[in-house]
Short mmCIF file of C-alpha atoms in Angstrom, two decimals:
data_model
loop_
_atom_site.label_atom_id
_atom_site.label_comp_id
_atom_site.label_asym_id
_atom_site.label_seq_id
_atom_site.Cartn_x
_atom_site.Cartn_y
_atom_site.Cartn_z
CA UNK A 1 129.76 359.21 27.11
CA UNK A 2 129.83 359.37 30.90
CA UNK A 3 130.82 362.67 32.45
CA UNK A 4 133.35 363.44 35.13
CA UNK A 5 132.52 361.68 38.38
CA UNK A 6 133.67 362.62 41.84
CA UNK A 7 133.43 360.66 45.06
CA UNK A 8 132.30 361.14 47.69
CA UNK A 9 129.79 363.91 47.01
CA UNK A 10 129.65 365.03 50.63
CA UNK A 11 132.12 364.67 53.45
CA UNK A 12 132.33 365.90 57.02
CA UNK A 13 135.70 365.85 58.74
CA UNK A 14 137.16 367.18 61.96
CA UNK A 15 139.95 369.73 62.14
CA UNK A 16 143.34 368.01 62.08
CA UNK A 17 142.17 364.99 60.12
CA UNK A 18 143.11 364.25 56.54
CA UNK A 19 140.87 363.56 53.57
CA UNK A 20 141.19 361.97 50.14
CA UNK A 21 138.89 362.89 47.27
CA UNK A 22 138.59 360.97 44.03
CA UNK A 23 137.93 362.02 40.45
CA UNK A 24 137.31 359.89 37.39
CA UNK A 25 137.72 361.85 34.15
CA UNK A 26 135.81 361.40 30.94
CA UNK A 27 137.06 358.34 29.09
CA UNK A 28 140.04 359.26 26.95
CA UNK A 29 140.81 362.46 28.82
CA UNK A 30 144.34 362.57 30.17
CA UNK A 31 144.34 365.86 32.00
CA UNK A 32 142.70 366.33 35.38
CA UNK A 33 142.64 369.66 37.19
CA UNK A 34 141.44 370.34 40.71
CA UNK A 35 139.78 373.50 41.97
CA UNK A 36 138.55 374.82 45.29
CA UNK A 37 135.36 376.86 45.36
CA UNK A 38 134.36 378.96 48.38
CA UNK A 39 131.95 381.88 48.79
CA UNK A 40 134.80 384.12 49.89
CA UNK A 41 137.50 383.30 47.35
CA UNK A 42 135.46 381.95 44.47
CA UNK A 43 136.91 379.32 42.20
CA UNK A 44 140.65 378.78 42.58
CA UNK A 45 143.02 376.46 40.77
CA UNK A 46 144.79 373.84 42.90
CA UNK A 47 146.79 371.71 40.46
CA UNK A 48 146.73 369.85 37.18
CA UNK A 49 147.86 366.34 36.37
CA UNK A 50 148.60 365.02 32.92
CA UNK A 51 149.95 361.54 32.21
CA UNK A 52 150.52 360.95 35.92
CA UNK A 53 152.69 364.08 36.27
CA UNK A 54 151.81 367.32 37.99
CA UNK A 55 152.04 369.95 35.27
CA UNK A 56 150.75 373.06 37.00
CA UNK A 57 150.24 374.11 40.59
CA UNK A 58 148.25 376.90 42.13
CA UNK A 59 149.02 378.93 45.22
CA UNK A 60 147.98 376.51 47.95
CA UNK A 61 150.00 375.17 50.89
CA UNK A 62 151.74 371.83 50.78
CA UNK A 63 148.92 370.26 52.79
CA UNK A 64 147.13 369.99 49.47
CA UNK A 65 148.52 367.26 47.26
CA UNK A 66 147.36 365.02 44.50
CA UNK A 67 148.26 362.23 42.20
CA UNK A 68 147.09 360.65 38.99
CA UNK A 69 147.00 356.98 38.11
CA UNK A 70 147.76 355.27 34.84
CA UNK A 71 144.04 355.12 34.00
CA UNK A 72 143.91 358.94 34.42
CA UNK A 73 141.84 358.76 37.58
CA UNK A 74 143.05 361.28 40.11
CA UNK A 75 142.96 361.77 43.84
CA UNK A 76 143.62 364.82 45.91
CA UNK A 77 144.58 364.75 49.55
CA UNK A 78 144.34 367.41 52.20
CA UNK A 79 146.23 366.77 55.40
CA UNK A 80 145.82 368.44 58.78
CA UNK A 81 142.46 369.90 57.86
CA UNK A 82 141.62 373.44 58.90
CA UNK A 83 138.20 375.04 59.20
CA UNK A 84 139.02 377.19 56.19
CA UNK A 85 139.36 374.09 54.03
CA UNK A 86 135.58 373.76 54.02
CA UNK A 87 134.69 374.17 50.37
CA UNK A 88 133.39 372.56 47.22
CA UNK A 89 136.24 370.71 45.53
CA UNK A 90 135.83 370.36 41.81
CA UNK A 91 137.79 368.40 39.30
CA UNK A 92 137.77 368.96 35.58
CA UNK A 93 139.10 366.83 32.77
CA UNK A 94 140.26 367.61 29.27
CA UNK A 95 141.84 365.77 26.39
CA UNK A 96 145.09 367.68 26.51
CA UNK A 97 147.09 369.63 29.04
CA UNK A 98 145.77 373.03 30.03
CA UNK A 99 146.29 374.86 26.77
CA UNK A 100 143.26 377.01 26.30
CA UNK A 101 140.88 374.23 25.47
CA UNK A 102 137.57 373.12 26.91
CA UNK A 103 137.44 371.55 30.36
CA UNK A 104 134.60 369.41 31.68
CA UNK A 105 133.79 369.71 35.36
CA UNK A 106 132.44 367.12 37.74
CA UNK A 107 129.69 367.87 40.29
CA UNK A 108 132.19 368.39 43.09
CA UNK A 109 132.77 367.06 46.59
CA UNK A 110 131.35 369.22 49.37
CA UNK A 111 133.82 369.09 52.27
CA UNK A 112 132.82 370.43 55.66
CA UNK A 113 135.47 370.71 58.35
CA UNK A 114 134.20 371.05 61.93
CA UNK B 1 148.13 389.33 41.55
CA UNK B 2 145.82 390.42 38.82
CA UNK B 3 142.21 389.40 38.99
CA UNK B 4 139.07 389.00 36.99
CA UNK B 5 135.90 390.59 38.30
CA UNK B 6 132.26 391.06 37.45
CA UNK B 7 130.32 394.30 37.48
CA UNK B 8 127.01 392.94 38.81
CA UNK B 9 126.56 390.19 41.38
CA UNK B 10 122.88 389.60 40.49
CA UNK B 11 120.94 390.13 37.31
CA UNK B 12 117.17 389.66 37.16
CA UNK B 13 115.40 389.47 33.82
CA UNK B 14 112.07 388.44 32.41
CA UNK B 15 111.73 385.34 30.30
CA UNK B 16 112.26 386.23 26.67
CA UNK B 17 114.46 389.22 27.37
CA UNK B 18 118.07 389.39 26.29
CA UNK B 19 120.62 389.22 29.12
CA UNK B 20 124.04 390.77 29.24
CA UNK B 21 126.58 389.71 31.84
CA UNK B 22 129.76 391.73 32.10
CA UNK B 23 133.28 390.96 33.21
CA UNK B 24 136.35 393.16 33.65
CA UNK B 25 139.80 391.64 33.49
CA UNK B 26 143.04 393.27 34.47
CA UNK B 27 145.73 391.12 32.85
CA UNK B 28 146.26 392.56 29.40
CA UNK B 29 148.49 389.59 28.54
CA UNK B 30 145.64 387.08 28.83
CA UNK B 31 144.79 385.61 25.46
CA UNK B 32 141.99 383.15 26.13
CA UNK B 33 138.69 383.79 27.86
CA UNK B 34 135.93 381.42 28.84
CA UNK B 35 132.39 381.74 30.14
CA UNK B 36 130.99 379.07 32.43
CA UNK B 37 127.50 378.44 33.75
CA UNK B 38 127.03 376.83 37.15
CA UNK B 39 123.65 375.59 38.26
CA UNK B 40 122.90 374.85 41.86
CA UNK B 41 124.49 371.58 42.98
CA UNK B 42 126.48 371.15 39.79
CA UNK B 43 129.95 371.90 38.54
CA UNK B 44 130.65 374.71 36.07
CA UNK B 45 129.64 374.03 32.49
CA UNK B 46 131.54 375.47 29.54
CA UNK B 47 129.40 377.88 27.52
CA UNK B 48 131.63 379.65 25.06
CA UNK B 49 135.21 380.82 24.70
CA UNK B 50 137.08 383.45 22.76
CA UNK B 51 140.71 384.10 21.95
CA UNK B 52 142.28 387.53 22.07
CA UNK B 53 142.63 387.72 18.28
CA UNK B 54 138.83 387.90 18.03
CA UNK B 55 136.35 390.47 19.30
CA UNK B 56 133.15 388.50 18.89
CA UNK B 57 132.10 384.90 18.86
CA UNK B 58 128.62 383.45 18.59
CA UNK B 59 127.15 380.22 19.80
CA UNK B 60 123.64 378.94 20.19
CA UNK B 61 121.72 381.87 21.75
CA UNK B 62 124.96 383.17 23.26
CA UNK B 63 127.46 385.73 22.08
CA UNK B 64 130.73 386.70 23.72
CA UNK B 65 132.23 390.11 23.06
CA UNK B 66 135.80 391.00 23.88
CA UNK B 67 137.02 394.57 24.09
CA UNK B 68 140.77 394.45 24.66
CA UNK B 69 141.08 398.23 24.72
CA UNK B 70 139.14 398.49 27.96
CA UNK B 71 139.77 394.90 29.06
CA UNK B 72 136.11 394.00 29.10
CA UNK B 73 134.30 390.78 28.33
CA UNK B 74 130.57 390.27 28.05
CA UNK B 75 128.19 387.37 27.59
CA UNK B 76 124.94 388.00 25.80
CA UNK B 77 122.12 385.49 26.10
CA UNK B 78 119.29 385.90 23.63
CA UNK B 79 115.68 385.11 24.53
CA UNK B 80 116.59 384.18 28.09
CA UNK B 81 114.74 381.17 29.48
CA UNK B 82 114.09 380.03 33.06
CA UNK B 83 116.61 377.24 32.46
CA UNK B 84 119.28 379.89 32.02
CA UNK B 85 119.00 380.79 35.70
CA UNK B 86 122.40 380.06 37.17
CA UNK B 87 125.68 381.66 38.23
CA UNK B 88 127.86 382.71 35.32
CA UNK B 89 131.64 382.96 35.62
CA UNK B 90 134.18 384.43 33.32
CA UNK B 91 137.74 383.15 33.34
CA UNK B 92 140.93 384.46 31.83
CA UNK B 93 144.01 382.46 30.98
CA UNK B 94 146.97 382.28 28.66
CA UNK B 95 149.15 384.98 30.16
CA UNK B 96 152.83 384.25 29.62
CA UNK B 97 152.02 380.88 28.14
CA UNK B 98 150.34 379.68 31.32
CA UNK B 99 146.82 378.38 30.92
CA UNK B 100 145.97 378.22 34.60
CA UNK B 101 142.59 379.96 34.67
CA UNK B 102 141.71 382.88 36.91
CA UNK B 103 138.00 383.06 37.58
CA UNK B 104 135.72 385.96 38.30
CA UNK B 105 133.44 385.81 41.32
CA UNK B 106 130.31 385.13 39.31
CA UNK B 107 127.01 386.79 38.46
CA UNK B 108 123.75 385.22 39.50
CA UNK B 109 121.23 385.35 36.67
CA UNK B 110 117.61 385.04 37.73
CA UNK B 111 115.03 384.58 35.00
CA UNK B 112 111.43 385.29 35.93
CA UNK B 113 108.74 383.44 33.96
#
């Protein structure tokens, strides 16, 4: 069974631009969660989508948004990029909504904002 | 907000030794805990989990211990191998019915052959 895939793997953007990252979950998984990982803050939860609906949201500004499609693939968007948005963005999929079960992470997208 | 933290940022061991990675959590209402392993260039990988109604759970070469009295979690790796070298994270979740995980900063495990 193929794992979670994320595209692109690396991205360089300029401050003020916007970016869209993509995540394809494991086949059959309906929940996709997004995380930001930085050396300073560690791994932080952004949001979770299940059946095309945002079910949970972390403490990030409205510049961070996402969506999920009917095939469970998900995208996250960051508008008006800031230097502090440079991070590894990870998505994770699971069969059910976040409920204390196992999540499977993708390799991440490394975003650099200059 | 409450946070999850690790006692040691780096742990160096010899191949074949047993490793113990510790984690302190502060939210006594958390009821589900997870250990992840993250190798360089990869996303976190689930290792083992434990619910608050248990104090010990064993997997293949790994054991997680939960001490709710002192809010402490540990991961024991038996017969550590070079392939175990990675960053290990603990995460807590389940407080108030919310399963949004809060992650610790991570411990880097270095296994010397």
